[in-house]
CSV table of C-alpha atoms in Angstrom, one decimal:
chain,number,residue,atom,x,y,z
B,761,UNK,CA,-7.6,18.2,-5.5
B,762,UNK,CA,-8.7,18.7,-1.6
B,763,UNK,CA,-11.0,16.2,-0.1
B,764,UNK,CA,-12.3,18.6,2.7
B,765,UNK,CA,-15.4,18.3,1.0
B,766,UNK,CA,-15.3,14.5,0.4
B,767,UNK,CA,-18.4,12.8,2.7
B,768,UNK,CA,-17.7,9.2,4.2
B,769,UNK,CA,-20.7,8.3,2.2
B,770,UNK,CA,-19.4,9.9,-1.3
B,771,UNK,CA,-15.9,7.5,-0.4
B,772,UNK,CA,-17.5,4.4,0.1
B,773,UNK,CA,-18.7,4.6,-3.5
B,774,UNK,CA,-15.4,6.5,-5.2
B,775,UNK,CA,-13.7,2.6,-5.8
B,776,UNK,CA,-17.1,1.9,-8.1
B,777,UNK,CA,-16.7,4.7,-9.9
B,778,UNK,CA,-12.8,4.3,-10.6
B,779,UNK,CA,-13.1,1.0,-12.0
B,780,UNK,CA,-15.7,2.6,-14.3
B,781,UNK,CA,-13.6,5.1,-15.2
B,782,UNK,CA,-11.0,2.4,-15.8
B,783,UNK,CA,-13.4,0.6,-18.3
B,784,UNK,CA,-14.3,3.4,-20.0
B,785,UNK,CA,-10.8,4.9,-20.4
B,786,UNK,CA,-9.5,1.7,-21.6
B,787,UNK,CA,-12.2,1.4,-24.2
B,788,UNK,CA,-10.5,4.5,-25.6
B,789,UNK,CA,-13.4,6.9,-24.1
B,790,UNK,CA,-12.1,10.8,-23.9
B,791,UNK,CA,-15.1,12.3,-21.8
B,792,UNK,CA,-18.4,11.0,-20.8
B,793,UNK,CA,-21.5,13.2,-19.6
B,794,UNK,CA,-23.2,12.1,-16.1
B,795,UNK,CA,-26.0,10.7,-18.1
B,796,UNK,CA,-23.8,8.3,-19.8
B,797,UNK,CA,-22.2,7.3,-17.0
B,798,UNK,CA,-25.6,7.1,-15.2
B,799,UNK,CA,-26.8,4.6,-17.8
B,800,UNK,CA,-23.8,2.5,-17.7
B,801,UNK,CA,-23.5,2.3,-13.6
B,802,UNK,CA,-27.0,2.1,-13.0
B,803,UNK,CA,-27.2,5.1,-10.4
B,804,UNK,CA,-28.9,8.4,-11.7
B,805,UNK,CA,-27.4,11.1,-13.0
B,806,UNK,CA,-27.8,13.6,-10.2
B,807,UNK,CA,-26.3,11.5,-7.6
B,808,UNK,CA,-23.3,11.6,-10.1
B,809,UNK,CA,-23.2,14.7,-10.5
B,810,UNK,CA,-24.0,15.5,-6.3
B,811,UNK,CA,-20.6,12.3,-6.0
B,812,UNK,CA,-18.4,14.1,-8.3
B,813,UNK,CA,-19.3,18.0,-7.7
B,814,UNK,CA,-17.1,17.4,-4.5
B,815,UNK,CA,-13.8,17.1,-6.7
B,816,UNK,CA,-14.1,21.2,-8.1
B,817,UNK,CA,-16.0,20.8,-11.3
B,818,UNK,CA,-14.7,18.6,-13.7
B,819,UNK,CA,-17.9,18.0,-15.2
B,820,UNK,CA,-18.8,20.9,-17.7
B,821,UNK,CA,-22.2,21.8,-18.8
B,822,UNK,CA,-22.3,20.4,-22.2
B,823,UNK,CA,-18.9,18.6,-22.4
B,824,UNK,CA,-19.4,16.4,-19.5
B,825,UNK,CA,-16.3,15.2,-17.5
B,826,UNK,CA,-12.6,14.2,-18.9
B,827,UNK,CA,-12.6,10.6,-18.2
B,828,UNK,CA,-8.7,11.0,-17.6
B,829,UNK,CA,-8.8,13.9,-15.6
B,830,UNK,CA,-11.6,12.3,-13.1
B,831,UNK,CA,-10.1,8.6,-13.0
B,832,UNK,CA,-6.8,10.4,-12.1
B,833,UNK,CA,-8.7,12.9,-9.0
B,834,UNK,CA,-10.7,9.5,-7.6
B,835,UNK,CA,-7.2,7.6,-7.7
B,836,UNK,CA,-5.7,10.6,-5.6
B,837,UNK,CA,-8.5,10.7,-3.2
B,838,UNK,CA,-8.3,6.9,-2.7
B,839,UNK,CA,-4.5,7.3,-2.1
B,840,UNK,CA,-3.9,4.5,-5.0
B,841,UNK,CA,-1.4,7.0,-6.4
B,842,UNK,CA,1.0,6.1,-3.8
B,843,UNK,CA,2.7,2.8,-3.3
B,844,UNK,CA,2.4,0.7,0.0
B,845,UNK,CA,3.9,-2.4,1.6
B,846,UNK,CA,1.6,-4.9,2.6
B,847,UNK,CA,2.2,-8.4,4.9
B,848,UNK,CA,0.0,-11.4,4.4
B,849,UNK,CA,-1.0,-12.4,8.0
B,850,UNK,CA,-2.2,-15.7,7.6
B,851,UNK,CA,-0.7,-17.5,4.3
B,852,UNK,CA,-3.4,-20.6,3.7
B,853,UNK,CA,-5.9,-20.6,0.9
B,854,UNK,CA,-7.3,-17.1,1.4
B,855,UNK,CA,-4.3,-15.7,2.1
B,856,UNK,CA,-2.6,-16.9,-1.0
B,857,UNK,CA,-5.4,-16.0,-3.3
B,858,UNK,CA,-5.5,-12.1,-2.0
B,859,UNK,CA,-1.5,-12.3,-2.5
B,860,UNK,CA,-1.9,-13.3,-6.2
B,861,UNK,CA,-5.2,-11.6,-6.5
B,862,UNK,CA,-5.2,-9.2,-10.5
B,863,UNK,CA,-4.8,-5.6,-9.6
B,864,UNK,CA,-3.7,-5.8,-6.0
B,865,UNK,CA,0.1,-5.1,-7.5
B,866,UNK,CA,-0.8,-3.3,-10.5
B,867,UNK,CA,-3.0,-0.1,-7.6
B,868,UNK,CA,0.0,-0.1,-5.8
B,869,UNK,CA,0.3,-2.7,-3.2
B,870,UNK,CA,3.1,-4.5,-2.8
B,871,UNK,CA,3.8,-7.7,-1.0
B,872,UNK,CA,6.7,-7.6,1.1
B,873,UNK,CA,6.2,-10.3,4.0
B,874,UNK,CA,3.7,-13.4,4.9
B,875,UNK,CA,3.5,-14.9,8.1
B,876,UNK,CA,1.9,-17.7,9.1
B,877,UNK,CA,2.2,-20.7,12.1
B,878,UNK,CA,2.0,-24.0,9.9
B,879,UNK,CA,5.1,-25.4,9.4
B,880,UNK,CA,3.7,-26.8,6.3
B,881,UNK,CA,3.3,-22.9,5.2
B,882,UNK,CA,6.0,-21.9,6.2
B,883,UNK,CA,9.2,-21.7,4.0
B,884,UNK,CA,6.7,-21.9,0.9
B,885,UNK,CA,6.8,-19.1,-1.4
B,886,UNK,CA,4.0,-16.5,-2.0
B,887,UNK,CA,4.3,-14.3,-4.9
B,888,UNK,CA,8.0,-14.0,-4.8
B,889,UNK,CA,8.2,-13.5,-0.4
B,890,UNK,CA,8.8,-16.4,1.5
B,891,UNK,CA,5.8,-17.2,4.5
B,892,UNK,CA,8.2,-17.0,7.9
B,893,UNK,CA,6.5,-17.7,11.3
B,894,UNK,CA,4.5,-15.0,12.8
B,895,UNK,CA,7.3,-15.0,15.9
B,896,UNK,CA,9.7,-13.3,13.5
B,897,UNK,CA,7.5,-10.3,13.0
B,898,UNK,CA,8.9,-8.3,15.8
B,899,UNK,CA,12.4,-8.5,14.1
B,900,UNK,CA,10.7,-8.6,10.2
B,901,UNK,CA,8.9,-5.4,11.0
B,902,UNK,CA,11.3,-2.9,11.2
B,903,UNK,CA,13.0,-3.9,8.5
B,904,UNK,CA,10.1,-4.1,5.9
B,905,UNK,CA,8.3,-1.7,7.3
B,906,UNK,CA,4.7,-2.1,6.6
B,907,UNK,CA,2.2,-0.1,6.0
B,908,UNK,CA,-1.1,-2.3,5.5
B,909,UNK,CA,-1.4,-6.2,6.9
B,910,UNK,CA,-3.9,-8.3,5.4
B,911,UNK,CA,-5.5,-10.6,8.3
B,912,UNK,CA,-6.8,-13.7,7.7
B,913,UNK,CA,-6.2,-16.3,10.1
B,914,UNK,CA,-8.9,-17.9,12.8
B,915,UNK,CA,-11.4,-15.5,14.6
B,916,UNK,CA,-10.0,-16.4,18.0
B,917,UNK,CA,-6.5,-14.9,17.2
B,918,UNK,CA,-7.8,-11.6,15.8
B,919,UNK,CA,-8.0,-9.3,18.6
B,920,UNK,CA,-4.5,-10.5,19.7
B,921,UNK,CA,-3.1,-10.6,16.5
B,922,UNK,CA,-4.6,-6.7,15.2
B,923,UNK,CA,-3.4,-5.3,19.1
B,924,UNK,CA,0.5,-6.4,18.0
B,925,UNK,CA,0.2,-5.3,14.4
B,926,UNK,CA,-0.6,-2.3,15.8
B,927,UNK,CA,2.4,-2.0,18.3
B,928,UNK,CA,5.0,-2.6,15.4
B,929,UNK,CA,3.1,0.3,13.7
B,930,UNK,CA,0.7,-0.8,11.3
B,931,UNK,CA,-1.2,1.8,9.8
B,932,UNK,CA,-4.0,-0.7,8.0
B,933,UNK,CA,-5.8,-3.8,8.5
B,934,UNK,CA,-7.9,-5.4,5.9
B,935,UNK,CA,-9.5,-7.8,8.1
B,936,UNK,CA,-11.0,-11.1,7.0
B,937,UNK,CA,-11.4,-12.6,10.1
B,938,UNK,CA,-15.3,-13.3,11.2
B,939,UNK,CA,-14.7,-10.9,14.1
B,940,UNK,CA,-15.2,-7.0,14.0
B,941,UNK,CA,-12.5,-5.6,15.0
B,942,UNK,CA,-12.4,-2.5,17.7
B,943,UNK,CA,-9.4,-0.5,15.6
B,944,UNK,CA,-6.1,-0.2,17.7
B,945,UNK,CA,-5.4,3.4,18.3
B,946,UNK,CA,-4.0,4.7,15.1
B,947,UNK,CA,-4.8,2.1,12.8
B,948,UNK,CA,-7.9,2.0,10.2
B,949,UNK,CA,-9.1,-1.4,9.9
B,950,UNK,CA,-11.4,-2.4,7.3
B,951,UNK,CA,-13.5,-5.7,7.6
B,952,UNK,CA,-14.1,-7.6,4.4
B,953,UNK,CA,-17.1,-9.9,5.9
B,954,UNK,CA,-17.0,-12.1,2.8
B,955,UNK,CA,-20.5,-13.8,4.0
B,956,UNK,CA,-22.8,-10.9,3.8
B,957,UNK,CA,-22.4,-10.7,0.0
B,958,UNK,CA,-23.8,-14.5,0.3
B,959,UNK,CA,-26.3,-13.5,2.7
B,960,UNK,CA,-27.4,-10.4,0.4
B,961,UNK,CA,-27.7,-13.2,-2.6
B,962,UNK,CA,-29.5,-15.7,-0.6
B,963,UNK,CA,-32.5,-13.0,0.0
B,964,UNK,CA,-33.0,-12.4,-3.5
B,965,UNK,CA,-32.8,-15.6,-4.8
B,966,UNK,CA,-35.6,-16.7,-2.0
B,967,UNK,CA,-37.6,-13.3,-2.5
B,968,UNK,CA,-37.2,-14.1,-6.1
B,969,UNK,CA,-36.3,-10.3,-6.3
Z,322,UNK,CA,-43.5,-12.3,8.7
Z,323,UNK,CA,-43.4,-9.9,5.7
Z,324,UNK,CA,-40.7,-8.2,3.8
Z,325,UNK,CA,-42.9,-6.1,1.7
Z,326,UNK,CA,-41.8,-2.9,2.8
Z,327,UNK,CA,-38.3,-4.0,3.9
Z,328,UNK,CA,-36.2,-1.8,1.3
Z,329,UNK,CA,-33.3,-2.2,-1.1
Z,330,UNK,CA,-31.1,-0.2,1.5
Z,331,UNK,CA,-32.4,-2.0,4.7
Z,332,UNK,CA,-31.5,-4.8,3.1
Z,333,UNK,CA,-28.3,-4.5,2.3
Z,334,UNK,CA,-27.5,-3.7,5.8
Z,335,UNK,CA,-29.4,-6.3,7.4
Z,336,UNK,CA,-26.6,-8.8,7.2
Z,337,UNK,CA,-25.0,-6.3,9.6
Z,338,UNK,CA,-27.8,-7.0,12.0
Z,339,UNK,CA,-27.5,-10.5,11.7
Z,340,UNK,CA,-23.3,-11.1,12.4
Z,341,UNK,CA,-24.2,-8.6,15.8
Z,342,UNK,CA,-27.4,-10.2,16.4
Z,343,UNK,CA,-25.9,-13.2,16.4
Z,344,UNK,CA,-22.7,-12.7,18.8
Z,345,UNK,CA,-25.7,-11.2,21.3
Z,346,UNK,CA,-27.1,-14.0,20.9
Z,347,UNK,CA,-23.9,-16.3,22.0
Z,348,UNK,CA,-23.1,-13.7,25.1
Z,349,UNK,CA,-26.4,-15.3,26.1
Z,350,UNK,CA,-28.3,-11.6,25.7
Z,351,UNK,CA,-32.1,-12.2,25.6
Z,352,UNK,CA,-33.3,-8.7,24.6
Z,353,UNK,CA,-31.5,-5.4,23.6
Z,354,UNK,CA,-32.5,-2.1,23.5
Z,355,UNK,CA,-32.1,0.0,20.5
Z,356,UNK,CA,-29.4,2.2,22.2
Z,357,UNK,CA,-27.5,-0.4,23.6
Z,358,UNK,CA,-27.3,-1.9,19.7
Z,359,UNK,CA,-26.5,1.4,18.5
Z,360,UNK,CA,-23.4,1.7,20.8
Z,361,UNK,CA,-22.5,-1.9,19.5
Z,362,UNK,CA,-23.1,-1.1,16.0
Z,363,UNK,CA,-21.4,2.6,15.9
Z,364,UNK,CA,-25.2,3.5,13.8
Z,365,UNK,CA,-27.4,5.9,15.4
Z,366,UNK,CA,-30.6,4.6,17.7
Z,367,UNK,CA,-33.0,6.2,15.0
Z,368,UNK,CA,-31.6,4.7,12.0
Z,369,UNK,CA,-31.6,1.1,14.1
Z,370,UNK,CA,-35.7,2.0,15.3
Z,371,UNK,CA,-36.3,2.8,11.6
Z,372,UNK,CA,-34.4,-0.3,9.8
Z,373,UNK,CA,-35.9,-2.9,12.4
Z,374,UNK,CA,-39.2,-1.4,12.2
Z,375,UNK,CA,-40.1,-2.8,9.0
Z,376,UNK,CA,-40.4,-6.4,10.5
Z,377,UNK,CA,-43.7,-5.2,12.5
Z,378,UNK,CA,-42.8,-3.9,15.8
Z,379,UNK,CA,-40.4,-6.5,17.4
Z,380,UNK,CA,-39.4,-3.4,19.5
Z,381,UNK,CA,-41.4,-2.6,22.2
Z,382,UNK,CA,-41.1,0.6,24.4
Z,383,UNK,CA,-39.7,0.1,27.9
Z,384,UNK,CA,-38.2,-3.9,26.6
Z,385,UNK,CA,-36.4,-3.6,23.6
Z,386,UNK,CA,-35.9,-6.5,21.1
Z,387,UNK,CA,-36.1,-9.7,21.5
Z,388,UNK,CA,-32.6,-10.9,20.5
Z,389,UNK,CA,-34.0,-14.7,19.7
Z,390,UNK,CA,-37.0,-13.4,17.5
Z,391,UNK,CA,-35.1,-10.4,15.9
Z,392,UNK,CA,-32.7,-12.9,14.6
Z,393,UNK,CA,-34.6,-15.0,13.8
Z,394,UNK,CA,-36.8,-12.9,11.6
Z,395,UNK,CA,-33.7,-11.1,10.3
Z,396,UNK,CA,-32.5,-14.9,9.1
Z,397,UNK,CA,-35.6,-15.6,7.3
Z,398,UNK,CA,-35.8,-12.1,5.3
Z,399,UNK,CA,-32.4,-13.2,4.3
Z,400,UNK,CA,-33.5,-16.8,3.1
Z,401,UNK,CA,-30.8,-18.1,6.1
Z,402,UNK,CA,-33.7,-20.5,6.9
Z,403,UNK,CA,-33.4,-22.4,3.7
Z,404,UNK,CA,-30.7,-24.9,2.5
Z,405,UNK,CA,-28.8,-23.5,-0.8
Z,406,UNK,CA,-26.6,-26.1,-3.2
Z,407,UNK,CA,-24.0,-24.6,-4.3
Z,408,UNK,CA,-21.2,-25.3,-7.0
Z,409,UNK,CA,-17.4,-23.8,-7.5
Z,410,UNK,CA,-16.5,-22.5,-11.1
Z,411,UNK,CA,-13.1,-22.3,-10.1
Z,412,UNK,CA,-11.4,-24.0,-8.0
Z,413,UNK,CA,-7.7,-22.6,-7.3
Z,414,UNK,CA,-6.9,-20.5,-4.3
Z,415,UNK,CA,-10.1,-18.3,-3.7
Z,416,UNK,CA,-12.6,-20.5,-4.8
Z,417,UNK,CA,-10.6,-23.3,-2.1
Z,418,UNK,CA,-10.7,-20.6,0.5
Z,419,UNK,CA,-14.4,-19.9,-0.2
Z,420,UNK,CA,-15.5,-23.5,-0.1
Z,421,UNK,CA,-14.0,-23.8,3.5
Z,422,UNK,CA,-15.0,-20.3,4.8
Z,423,UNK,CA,-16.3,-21.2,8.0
Z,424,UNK,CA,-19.9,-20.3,8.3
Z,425,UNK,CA,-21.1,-20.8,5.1
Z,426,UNK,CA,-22.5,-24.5,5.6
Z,427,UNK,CA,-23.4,-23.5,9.0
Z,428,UNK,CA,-25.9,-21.2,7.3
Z,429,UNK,CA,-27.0,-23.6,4.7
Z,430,UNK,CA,-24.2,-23.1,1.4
Z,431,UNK,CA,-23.7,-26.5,1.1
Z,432,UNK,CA,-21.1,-27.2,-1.7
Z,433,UNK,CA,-22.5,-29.9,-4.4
Z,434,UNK,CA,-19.8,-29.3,-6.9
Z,435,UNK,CA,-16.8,-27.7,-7.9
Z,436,UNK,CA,-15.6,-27.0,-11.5
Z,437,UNK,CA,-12.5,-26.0,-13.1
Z,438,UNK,CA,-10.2,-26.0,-16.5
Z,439,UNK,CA,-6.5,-27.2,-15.0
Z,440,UNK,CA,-5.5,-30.4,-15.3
Z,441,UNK,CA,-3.8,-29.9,-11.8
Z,442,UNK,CA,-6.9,-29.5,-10.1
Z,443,UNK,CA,-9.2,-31.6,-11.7
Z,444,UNK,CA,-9.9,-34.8,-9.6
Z,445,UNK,CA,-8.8,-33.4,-6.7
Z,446,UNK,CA,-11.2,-32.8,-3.9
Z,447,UNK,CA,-12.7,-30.0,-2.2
Z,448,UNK,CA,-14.7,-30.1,1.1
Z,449,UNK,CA,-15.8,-33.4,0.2
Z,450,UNK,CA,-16.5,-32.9,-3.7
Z,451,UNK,CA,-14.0,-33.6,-6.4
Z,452,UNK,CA,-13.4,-31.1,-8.7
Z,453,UNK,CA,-14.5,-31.8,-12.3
Z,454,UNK,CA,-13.9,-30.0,-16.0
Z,455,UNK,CA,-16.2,-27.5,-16.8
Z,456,UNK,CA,-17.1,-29.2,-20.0
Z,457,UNK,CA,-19.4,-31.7,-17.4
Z,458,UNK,CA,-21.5,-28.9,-16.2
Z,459,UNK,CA,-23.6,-29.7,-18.6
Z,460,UNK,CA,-24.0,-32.9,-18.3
Z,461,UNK,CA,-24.0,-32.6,-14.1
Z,462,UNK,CA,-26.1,-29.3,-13.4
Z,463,UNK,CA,-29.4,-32.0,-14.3
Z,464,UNK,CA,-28.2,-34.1,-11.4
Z,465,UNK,CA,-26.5,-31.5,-8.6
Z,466,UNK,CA,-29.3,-29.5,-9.3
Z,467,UNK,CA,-27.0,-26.3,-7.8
Z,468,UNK,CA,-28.9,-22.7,-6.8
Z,469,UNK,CA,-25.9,-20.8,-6.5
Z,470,UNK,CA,-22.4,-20.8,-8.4
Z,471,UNK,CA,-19.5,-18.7,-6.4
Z,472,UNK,CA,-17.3,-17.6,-9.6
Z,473,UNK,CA,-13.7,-17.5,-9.4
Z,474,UNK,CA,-12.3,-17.6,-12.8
Z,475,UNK,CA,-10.2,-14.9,-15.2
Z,476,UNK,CA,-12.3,-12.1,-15.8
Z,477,UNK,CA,-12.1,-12.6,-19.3
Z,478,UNK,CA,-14.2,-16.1,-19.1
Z,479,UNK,CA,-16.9,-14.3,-16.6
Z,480,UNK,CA,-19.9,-13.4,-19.5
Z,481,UNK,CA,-19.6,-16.3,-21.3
Z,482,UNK,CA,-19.5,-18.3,-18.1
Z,483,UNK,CA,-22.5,-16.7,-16.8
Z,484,UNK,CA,-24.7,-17.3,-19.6
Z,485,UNK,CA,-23.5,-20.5,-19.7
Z,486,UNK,CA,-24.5,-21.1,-15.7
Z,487,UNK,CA,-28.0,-19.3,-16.3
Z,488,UNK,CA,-28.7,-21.5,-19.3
Z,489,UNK,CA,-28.0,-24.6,-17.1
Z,490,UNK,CA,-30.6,-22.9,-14.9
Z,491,UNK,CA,-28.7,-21.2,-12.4
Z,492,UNK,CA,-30.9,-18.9,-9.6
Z,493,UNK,CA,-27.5,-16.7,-8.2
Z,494,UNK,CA,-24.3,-16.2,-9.1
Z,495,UNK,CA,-21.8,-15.0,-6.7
Z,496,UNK,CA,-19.1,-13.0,-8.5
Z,497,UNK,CA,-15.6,-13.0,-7.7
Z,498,UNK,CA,-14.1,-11.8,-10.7
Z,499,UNK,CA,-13.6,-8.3,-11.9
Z,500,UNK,CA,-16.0,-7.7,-14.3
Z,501,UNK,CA,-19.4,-6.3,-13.3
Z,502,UNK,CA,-21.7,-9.1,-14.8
Z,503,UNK,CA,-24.9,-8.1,-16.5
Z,504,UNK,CA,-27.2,-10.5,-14.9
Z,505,UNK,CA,-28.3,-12.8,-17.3
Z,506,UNK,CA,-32.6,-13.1,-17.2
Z,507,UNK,CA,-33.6,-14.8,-14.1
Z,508,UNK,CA,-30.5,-14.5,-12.2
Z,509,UNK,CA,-29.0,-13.1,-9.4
Z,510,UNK,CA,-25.9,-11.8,-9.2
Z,511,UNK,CA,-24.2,-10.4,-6.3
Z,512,UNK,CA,-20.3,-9.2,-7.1
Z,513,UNK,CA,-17.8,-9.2,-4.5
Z,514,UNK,CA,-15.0,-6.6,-5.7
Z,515,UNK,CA,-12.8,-7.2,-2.8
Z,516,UNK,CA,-10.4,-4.9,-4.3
Z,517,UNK,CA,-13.2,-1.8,-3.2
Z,518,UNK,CA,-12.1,-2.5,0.1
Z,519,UNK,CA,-8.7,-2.4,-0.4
Z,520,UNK,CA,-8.8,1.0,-2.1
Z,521,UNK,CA,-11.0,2.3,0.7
Z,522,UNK,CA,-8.3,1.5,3.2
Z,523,UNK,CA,-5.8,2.9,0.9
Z,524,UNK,CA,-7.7,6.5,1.0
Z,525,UNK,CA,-8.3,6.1,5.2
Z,526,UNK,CA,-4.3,5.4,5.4
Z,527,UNK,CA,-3.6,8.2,3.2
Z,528,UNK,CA,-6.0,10.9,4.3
Z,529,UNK,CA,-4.8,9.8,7.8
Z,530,UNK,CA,-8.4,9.5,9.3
């Protein structure tokens, strides 16, 4: 599989189709034309087949695609065939949830540190890791070697906080801080902004749409 | 102000608009130019004319926007200028996270309830609500009177809970768990799949760009 081809566009919408294709495959489905998968994801068939042309063809006229085959291609692209070591920056409520949070484990993500600066936090366990202070991350770093930290602690500490992850060579940030965050050299950073989903459902409940 | 022509697409990208529009705002910025919110925003000048245009003309040549009004108008198309109650089905780490998430009361998500199944949780409070059993939403959805429920339960309860909210008259739900819901008649629902933007990150980290 080679993702030369791949657009940013096409990527953003890969994870929608793989947990389709993880539906589908675990309701016992073999293969499944673009039409059917049109139906069921609500997008039309050509923009299926224009998504999924970039993968080489596994859709064949008549047969449609191997439901196997393409979950497997979109979990390569997406990198979820690999296994990665993720921190918890910031161990309260939010923090604890995306820790325990179905699937995270299961796609390949593993927790193997949480930091916080609450002494009530810290010393608590989080999904078998134990939340230190965020002062030990300079010495924790090397040793567990992260690859993706998960940031959710106050806006005002974000920018700091992102800038240091990045010196003890963090390759990700999932950010779910209110602040966009200008991505350290080297590190991908992708913002969660929890409240435009709210915002997005607050226009169509008041356009009634 | 009219969203008649204000698109599916514009919309979903208006929230954007809004968080930048916003810190502008706070820097004390009275009016912006389209190319000066472009370099902000990392989108191109045209795409920002194009999207903004549909409000009527707030940007004039040789003046730009008017950061106040632009906002302003941006926050009504999104409902921001009403009052929303809101309720919790779900109560344990995410839903406690999302009940404190700064912002949302700011914008007018004020939480009126908060539901859940485990003994543990049940009586304790939340923001300033206690949390109940499910089993009295029926009997307190007649008096909370709630727009919007923010559901954070085991996928496996999401259908049957969502029929359940729309038949207690529901106008939004706000879904946190992994099942796509098929929104019941006359509601809303906007789902959150955080775990897209893990899987995202994952391909960025993989594909090294």
């Amino acid at each position: 599989v080679t993702d030369k081809k791949v657009s940013k566009a096409v990527i953003k919408r890969l994870p929608r189709y793989y947990r389709y294709l993880q539906t589908i495959k675990n309701e016992g489905i073999v293969r499944i034309s673009s039409m059917e998968l049109s139906t069921r994801m609500n997008v039309t068939a050509s923009q299926i087949r224009q998504d999924l042309n970039c993968f080489g063809g596994f859709g064949q006229q008549g047969y449609g695609y191997n439901v196997e085959q393409l979950y497997a291609a979109i979990g390569e692209i997406l990198g979820l065939d690999k296994q990665y070591k993720t921190v918890i920056i910031g161990a309260g409520n939010l923090g604890r949830a995306l820790a325990n949070y179905a699937g995270f484990e299961r796609r390949g993500f593993n927790l193997v540190g949480a930091f916080d600066v609450s002494d009530d936090i810290i010393g608590t366990m989080l999904n078998g890791v134990e939340v230190m202070h965020i002062d030990r991350a300079d010495e924790m770093f090397p040793v567990l070697k992260p690859d993706i930290a998960i940031l959710t602690i106050p806006q005002r500490y974000a920018a700091a906080t992102a800038a240091k992850l990045a010196r003890l060579g963090i390759k990700g940030i999932w950010n779910f801080t209110h602040a966009e965050l200008n991505a350290p050299e080297g590190v991908y950073v992708e913002d969660a902004h929890l409240s435009d989903g709210l915002m997005t459902l607050s226009h169509h409940i008041t356009s009634g749409k």
